[in-house]
Short mmCIF file of C-alpha atoms in Angstrom, two decimals:
data_model
loop_
_atom_site.label_atom_id
_atom_site.label_comp_id
_atom_site.label_asym_id
_atom_site.label_seq_id
_atom_site.Cartn_x
_atom_site.Cartn_y
_atom_site.Cartn_z
CA MET F 1107 116.22 -41.35 -91.67
CA ALA F 1108 113.96 -39.45 -89.27
CA ARG F 1109 113.19 -35.81 -90.05
CA ASP F 1110 114.41 -33.12 -87.66
CA GLU F 1111 110.83 -32.32 -86.73
CA GLU F 1112 110.14 -35.94 -85.76
CA LEU F 1113 113.31 -36.02 -83.70
CA ILE F 1114 112.47 -32.90 -81.70
CA CYS F 1115 108.99 -34.32 -81.02
CA ARG F 1116 110.71 -37.41 -79.61
CA VAL F 1117 112.94 -35.15 -77.51
CA GLY F 1118 109.68 -33.71 -76.16
CA VAL F 1119 108.84 -37.11 -74.66
CA GLY F 1120 112.35 -37.61 -73.27
CA ASP F 1121 114.20 -39.50 -76.03
CA GLN F 1122 117.95 -38.97 -75.50
CA ASP F 1123 118.96 -40.70 -78.76
CA ALA F 1124 116.84 -38.23 -80.72
CA LEU F 1125 118.59 -35.34 -78.99
CA ALA F 1126 122.01 -36.85 -79.72
CA GLU F 1127 121.11 -37.14 -83.40
CA LEU F 1128 119.87 -33.55 -83.57
CA CYS F 1129 123.03 -32.35 -81.83
CA ARG F 1130 125.09 -34.24 -84.39
CA ARG F 1131 123.21 -32.72 -87.32
CA TYR F 1132 123.25 -29.14 -86.05
CA GLU F 1133 126.52 -29.05 -84.16
CA ARG F 1134 128.55 -27.24 -86.80
CA PRO F 1135 125.94 -24.81 -88.17
CA LEU F 1136 124.84 -23.72 -84.71
CA PHE F 1137 128.34 -23.50 -83.32
CA HIS F 1138 129.54 -21.48 -86.31
CA PHE F 1139 126.55 -19.17 -86.14
CA LEU F 1140 127.15 -18.47 -82.45
CA ALA F 1141 130.89 -18.07 -82.94
CA ARG F 1142 130.42 -15.56 -85.75
CA HIS F 1143 127.70 -13.73 -83.91
CA THR F 1144 129.63 -13.26 -80.69
CA GLY F 1145 133.11 -12.96 -82.13
CA GLY F 1146 134.01 -16.29 -80.55
CA ARG F 1147 133.27 -15.47 -76.92
CA ASP F 1148 131.10 -17.67 -74.66
CA VAL F 1149 130.29 -19.84 -77.68
CA GLU F 1150 130.25 -23.14 -75.81
CA ASP F 1151 128.00 -21.77 -73.08
CA LEU F 1152 125.61 -20.27 -75.61
CA TYR F 1153 125.63 -23.48 -77.64
CA GLN F 1154 124.75 -25.55 -74.58
CA GLU F 1155 122.08 -23.09 -73.50
CA THR F 1156 120.54 -23.21 -76.98
CA TRP F 1157 120.08 -26.95 -76.69
CA LEU F 1158 118.82 -26.76 -73.13
CA ARG F 1159 116.20 -24.23 -74.16
CA ALA F 1160 115.29 -26.42 -77.13
CA VAL F 1161 114.84 -29.46 -74.89
CA ARG F 1162 112.78 -27.44 -72.43
CA ALA F 1163 110.52 -26.14 -75.20
CA ALA F 1164 110.42 -29.41 -77.17
CA PRO F 1165 107.07 -30.60 -75.73
CA ARG F 1166 105.48 -27.42 -77.14
CA PHE F 1167 107.15 -27.69 -80.58
CA ASP F 1168 104.67 -27.25 -83.43
CA PRO F 1169 105.45 -30.05 -85.94
CA SER F 1170 104.16 -27.90 -88.79
CA ARG F 1171 107.18 -25.60 -88.30
CA ARG F 1172 110.70 -26.23 -89.54
CA PHE F 1173 113.07 -27.33 -86.82
CA SER F 1174 116.03 -25.46 -88.30
CA THR F 1175 114.13 -22.16 -88.20
CA TRP F 1176 112.97 -22.85 -84.66
CA VAL F 1177 116.39 -23.73 -83.25
CA PHE F 1178 118.07 -20.76 -84.94
CA GLN F 1179 115.36 -18.55 -83.45
CA ILE F 1180 116.40 -19.79 -80.00
CA ALA F 1181 120.06 -19.13 -80.84
CA VAL F 1182 119.30 -15.61 -82.11
CA ASN F 1183 117.33 -14.78 -78.95
CA LEU F 1184 120.22 -16.02 -76.83
CA CYS F 1185 122.66 -13.90 -78.84
CA ARG F 1186 120.44 -10.86 -78.31
CA ASP F 1187 120.44 -11.49 -74.57
CA TRP F 1188 124.20 -12.01 -74.67
CA HIS F 1189 124.73 -8.67 -76.41
CA ARG F 1190 122.59 -6.93 -73.78
CA ARG F 1191 124.65 -8.30 -70.89
CA PRO F 1192 126.57 -5.75 -68.88
CA PRO F 1193 129.30 -4.63 -68.93
CA PRO F 1194 129.15 -3.62 -72.58
CA GLU F 1195 132.35 -4.59 -74.28
CA PRO F 1196 133.35 -3.66 -77.81
CA VAL F 1197 132.61 -6.52 -80.14
CA GLU F 1198 135.87 -7.61 -81.60
CA ALA F 1199 137.00 -10.85 -83.11
CA ASP F 1200 139.15 -13.16 -81.02
CA PRO F 1201 142.13 -14.06 -83.22
CA ASN F 1202 143.13 -16.86 -80.81
CA LEU F 1203 139.95 -18.80 -81.48
CA PRO F 1204 140.87 -22.39 -82.49
CA SER F 1205 140.19 -23.17 -86.10
CA THR F 1206 141.02 -25.66 -88.80
CA THR F 1207 141.14 -23.13 -91.61
CA ASP F 1208 144.03 -23.04 -94.02
CA ALA F 1209 143.51 -19.35 -94.75
CA PRO F 1210 144.06 -17.46 -91.49
CA GLU F 1211 144.16 -14.05 -93.16
CA ALA F 1212 140.79 -14.53 -94.75
CA ARG F 1213 139.41 -15.90 -91.49
CA ILE F 1214 140.48 -12.88 -89.48
CA ASP F 1215 139.26 -10.45 -92.12
CA ALA F 1216 135.83 -12.05 -92.30
CA ARG F 1217 135.54 -12.06 -88.53
CA ARG F 1218 136.65 -8.46 -88.19
CA ILE F 1219 134.28 -7.34 -90.88
CA LEU F 1220 131.37 -9.21 -89.29
CA ALA F 1221 132.27 -7.91 -85.84
CA ALA F 1222 132.17 -4.36 -87.13
CA LEU F 1223 128.52 -4.69 -88.17
CA PRO F 1224 125.67 -3.85 -85.79
CA GLU F 1225 124.19 -6.95 -84.18
CA ALA F 1226 120.91 -6.88 -86.12
CA GLN F 1227 122.67 -6.56 -89.47
CA ARG F 1228 125.20 -9.25 -88.60
CA THR F 1229 122.41 -11.69 -87.71
CA VAL F 1230 120.61 -11.13 -91.00
CA LEU F 1231 123.79 -11.42 -93.00
CA LEU F 1232 124.88 -14.64 -91.30
CA LEU F 1233 121.51 -16.32 -91.65
CA ARG F 1234 121.06 -15.29 -95.30
CA HIS F 1235 124.54 -15.58 -96.75
CA TYR F 1236 126.34 -18.03 -94.53
CA HIS F 1237 123.59 -20.43 -93.51
CA GLY F 1238 121.71 -19.99 -96.79
CA LEU F 1239 118.29 -19.39 -95.25
CA SER F 1240 115.62 -17.67 -97.32
CA GLU F 1241 114.30 -14.19 -96.56
CA GLU F 1242 111.07 -15.74 -95.25
CA GLU F 1243 112.95 -18.07 -92.90
CA THR F 1244 115.21 -15.26 -91.72
CA ALA F 1245 112.18 -13.07 -91.05
CA GLU F 1246 110.54 -15.90 -89.11
CA ILE F 1247 113.63 -16.47 -87.01
CA LEU F 1248 113.98 -12.79 -86.21
CA GLY F 1249 110.25 -12.27 -85.72
CA CYS F 1250 110.17 -9.32 -88.10
CA PRO F 1251 108.60 -8.58 -91.51
CA ARG F 1252 110.39 -9.62 -94.68
CA GLY F 1253 110.86 -5.95 -95.58
CA THR F 1254 112.89 -5.44 -92.42
CA VAL F 1255 115.17 -8.31 -93.41
CA LYS F 1256 115.65 -6.73 -96.83
CA SER F 1257 116.43 -3.30 -95.43
CA ARG F 1258 118.86 -4.72 -92.86
CA LEU F 1259 120.56 -6.72 -95.57
CA HIS F 1260 120.87 -3.63 -97.72
CA ALA F 1261 122.31 -1.63 -94.83
CA ALA F 1262 124.71 -4.47 -94.01
CA ARG F 1263 125.91 -4.67 -97.60
CA GLU F 1264 126.46 -0.93 -97.75
CA ARG F 1265 128.46 -1.04 -94.55
CA LEU F 1266 130.39 -4.05 -95.84
CA GLY F 1267 131.17 -2.20 -99.02
CA GLN F 1268 132.68 0.61 -96.97
CA LEU F 1269 134.60 -1.78 -94.73
CA MET F 1270 135.95 -3.90 -97.55
CA GLY F 1271 136.84 -0.81 -99.53
CA SER F 1272 138.82 0.58 -96.64
CA ALA F 1273 140.45 -2.78 -95.78
CA MET L 1029 117.88 -13.46 -109.77
CA LEU L 1030 120.79 -12.83 -112.11
CA ALA L 1031 118.46 -11.04 -114.51
CA HIS L 1032 117.34 -8.85 -111.65
CA VAL L 1033 120.94 -8.06 -110.70
CA ARG L 1034 121.65 -7.00 -114.30
CA THR L 1035 118.70 -4.60 -114.40
CA CYS L 1036 118.62 -3.28 -110.81
CA PRO L 1037 121.24 -0.58 -110.26
CA ARG L 1038 121.21 -0.96 -106.46
CA CYS L 1039 121.73 -4.72 -106.56
CA ARG L 1040 124.36 -4.34 -109.28
CA VAL L 1041 126.38 -2.16 -106.92
CA GLU L 1042 125.91 -4.54 -103.99
CA GLU L 1043 126.62 -7.76 -105.86
CA PRO L 1044 130.45 -7.62 -105.72
CA VAL L 1045 130.32 -6.85 -102.01
CA VAL L 1046 128.15 -9.88 -101.34
CA ARG L 1047 130.34 -12.04 -103.56
CA ALA L 1048 133.46 -10.90 -101.74
CA LEU L 1049 131.89 -11.55 -98.34
CA ALA L 1050 130.66 -14.97 -99.43
CA ALA L 1051 134.20 -15.78 -100.55
CA GLN L 1052 135.58 -14.55 -97.22
CA LEU L 1053 133.13 -16.61 -95.25
CA ALA L 1054 133.67 -19.65 -97.44
CA ALA L 1055 137.41 -19.38 -96.84
CA ASP L 1056 136.71 -19.41 -93.11
CA PRO L 1057 135.36 -22.80 -92.07
CA GLY L 1058 134.91 -21.45 -88.58
CA PRO L 1059 135.95 -22.89 -85.25
CA THR L 1060 135.66 -26.61 -84.73
CA PRO L 1061 133.36 -27.57 -81.85
CA PRO L 1062 135.40 -29.38 -79.18
CA PRO L 1063 134.71 -33.13 -79.03
CA SER L 1064 133.68 -32.83 -75.38
CA LEU L 1065 130.87 -30.41 -76.22
CA ALA L 1066 128.22 -32.89 -77.39
CA PRO L 1067 128.60 -35.22 -74.35
CA ARG L 1068 128.49 -32.16 -72.09
CA VAL L 1069 125.27 -30.93 -73.70
CA LEU L 1070 123.68 -34.38 -73.43
CA ALA L 1071 124.67 -34.67 -69.77
CA ALA L 1072 123.26 -31.21 -69.01
CA ALA L 1073 120.06 -32.04 -70.87
CA ALA L 1074 119.51 -35.38 -69.09
CA PRO L 1075 117.42 -33.95 -66.21
CA LEU L 1076 115.30 -31.97 -68.67
CA LEU L 1077 114.77 -35.06 -70.81
CA ALA L 1078 113.71 -36.99 -67.72
CA ARG L 1079 111.25 -34.22 -66.87
CA ASN L 1080 109.89 -34.31 -70.44
CA ALA L 1081 109.45 -38.08 -70.12
CA ARG L 1082 107.59 -37.69 -66.82
CA HIS L 1083 105.30 -35.01 -68.22
CA ALA L 1084 104.64 -37.04 -71.36
CA ALA L 1085 103.78 -40.09 -69.25
CA TRP L 1086 101.46 -38.01 -67.12
CA ARG L 1087 99.75 -36.50 -70.20
CA THR L 1088 98.97 -40.00 -71.47
CA THR L 1089 97.93 -41.55 -68.16
CA TRP L 1090 95.92 -38.83 -66.40
CA PRO L 1091 92.60 -39.61 -68.16
CA ALA L 1092 92.85 -43.22 -66.95
CA VAL L 1093 93.72 -42.00 -63.43
CA ALA L 1094 90.77 -39.60 -63.43
CA ARG L 1095 88.38 -42.33 -64.58
CA ALA L 1096 89.64 -44.76 -61.92
CA LEU L 1097 89.34 -42.13 -59.17
CA ALA L 1098 85.82 -41.22 -60.24
CA ALA L 1099 84.82 -44.88 -60.25
CA ALA L 1100 86.36 -45.40 -56.82
CA LEU L 1101 84.69 -42.32 -55.32
CA LEU L 1102 81.20 -43.37 -56.45
CA PRO L 1103 80.65 -45.99 -53.71
CA LEU L 1104 82.44 -43.91 -51.05
CA PRO L 1105 79.28 -42.35 -49.49
CA ALA L 1106 77.71 -45.81 -49.11
CA ILE L 1107 80.94 -47.17 -47.59
CA LEU L 1108 81.07 -44.27 -45.11
CA VAL L 1109 77.41 -44.70 -44.11
CA PHE L 1110 77.96 -48.44 -43.64
CA ASP L 1111 81.13 -47.91 -41.57
CA VAL L 1112 79.48 -45.31 -39.31
CA ALA L 1113 76.53 -47.63 -38.73
CA LEU L 1114 78.90 -50.52 -38.01
CA VAL L 1115 80.92 -48.49 -35.51
CA ARG L 1116 77.76 -47.33 -33.74
CA ALA L 1117 76.42 -50.89 -33.55
CA ILE L 1118 79.71 -52.18 -32.17
CA TYR L 1119 79.77 -49.36 -29.62
CA ALA L 1120 76.22 -50.18 -28.50
CA LEU L 1121 77.01 -53.88 -28.25
CA LEU L 1122 80.24 -53.33 -26.31
CA GLY L 1123 78.59 -50.74 -24.06
CA ALA L 1124 76.15 -53.41 -22.88
CA VAL L 1125 78.85 -55.78 -21.65
CA LEU L 1126 81.94 -53.63 -20.99
CA PRO L 1127 82.65 -50.49 -18.95
CA HIS L 1128 82.02 -47.26 -20.90
CA GLY L 1129 85.68 -46.17 -21.07
CA LEU L 1130 86.91 -49.51 -22.38
CA SER L 1131 84.20 -49.82 -25.04
CA LEU L 1132 84.91 -46.24 -26.21
CA TYR L 1133 88.62 -47.07 -26.45
CA LEU L 1134 87.96 -50.19 -28.54
CA VAL L 1135 85.51 -48.42 -30.83
CA VAL L 1136 87.85 -45.49 -31.43
CA ASN L 1137 90.62 -47.93 -32.27
CA HIS L 1138 88.37 -49.74 -34.69
CA ALA L 1139 87.27 -46.47 -36.33
CA ALA L 1140 90.90 -45.34 -36.68
CA LEU L 1141 91.74 -48.65 -38.35
CA LEU L 1142 88.86 -48.23 -40.78
CA VAL L 1143 89.99 -44.67 -41.66
CA LEU L 1144 93.54 -45.88 -42.23
CA LEU L 1145 92.39 -48.70 -44.51
CA LEU L 1146 90.16 -46.36 -46.50
CA THR L 1147 92.97 -43.82 -46.90
CA LEU L 1148 95.41 -46.46 -48.06
CA THR L 1149 92.88 -47.90 -50.49
CA TYR L 1150 92.02 -44.54 -52.05
CA GLY L 1151 95.64 -43.46 -52.08
CA ALA L 1152 96.57 -46.57 -54.02
CA VAL L 1153 93.86 -46.04 -56.67
CA PRO L 1154 95.67 -43.30 -58.71
CA VAL L 1155 99.04 -45.04 -58.36
CA LEU L 1156 97.69 -48.37 -59.57
CA ALA L 1157 95.62 -46.75 -62.33
CA ALA L 1158 98.65 -44.82 -63.66
CA ARG L 1159 100.76 -47.95 -63.59
CA GLN L 1160 98.09 -49.96 -65.35
CA ALA L 1161 97.70 -47.25 -68.04
CA ARG L 1162 101.47 -47.18 -68.62
CA LEU L 1163 101.59 -50.96 -68.97
CA LEU L 1164 98.73 -50.88 -71.45
CA LEU L 1165 100.49 -48.18 -73.47
CA GLN L 1166 103.74 -50.14 -73.48
CA ASP L 1167 101.85 -53.20 -74.72
CA GLY L 1168 100.39 -51.08 -77.51
CA HIS L 1169 96.84 -51.07 -76.19
CA PRO L 1170 95.91 -47.42 -75.61
CA HIS L 1171 93.60 -47.11 -72.66
CA GLY L 1172 90.06 -45.99 -73.39
#
């Protein structure tokens, strides 16, 4: 089976099958990341734009990098742009978002708690604890030092502690 | 890591919070991407993929095109000198037997034909060179 990095290099020379395979592998993680980051709004548009940016940048992809880190970096940048878009609306979870979960209460709680975090802290928390990326990978995706990731995580956990205590 | 959690007071306080959040997130499988999403992404990406393919083809063929153009331009000064001399000789020859206006008309027509042929020839060089390079690459014989 071809590695992700080989596939994105093939996308860089116009291989549609390679793109289809990458989409298949990353469909759920990327979609979930975007959904949790934005509270479920504009997820499909952001998902599509993530892949379009990836295809556009594929010819310049450095094969020594990890594809997963690279594509999440694109998604994080898109989420940042999305959060900056006017008019500023309060970030709140969309309870009508379609889901297959069997535990709706837990789903809504997790979403509300995540939505209540500042964007930077939410990103760190999602990448570290939901997508299981290391501190180094998270720092690379966010383009910040590892210490910043640690401090944001700490702040996020403190805030979570307050939120979960009051829930 | 567990040893660290046992000894670090800050992490010991945070650990249950992280555990609880992990449980919350684990209980939430998240929204399911609609089945139409992947085909839509692939359709939207098709023009970009085609552009990538064109650029990749150009990156691999341009050295061959440059070499072919350079080789074709080398004899151009000699061809131009020869053509000018030929046109002048024809003009002199025609001027001896035909009225001036008619010989000028014929010579200008001949010169225009020569310019057209040269333009077509040199215009075809990069096209043919790129095509040849692509064919060689497809056959597995990298050019140069």
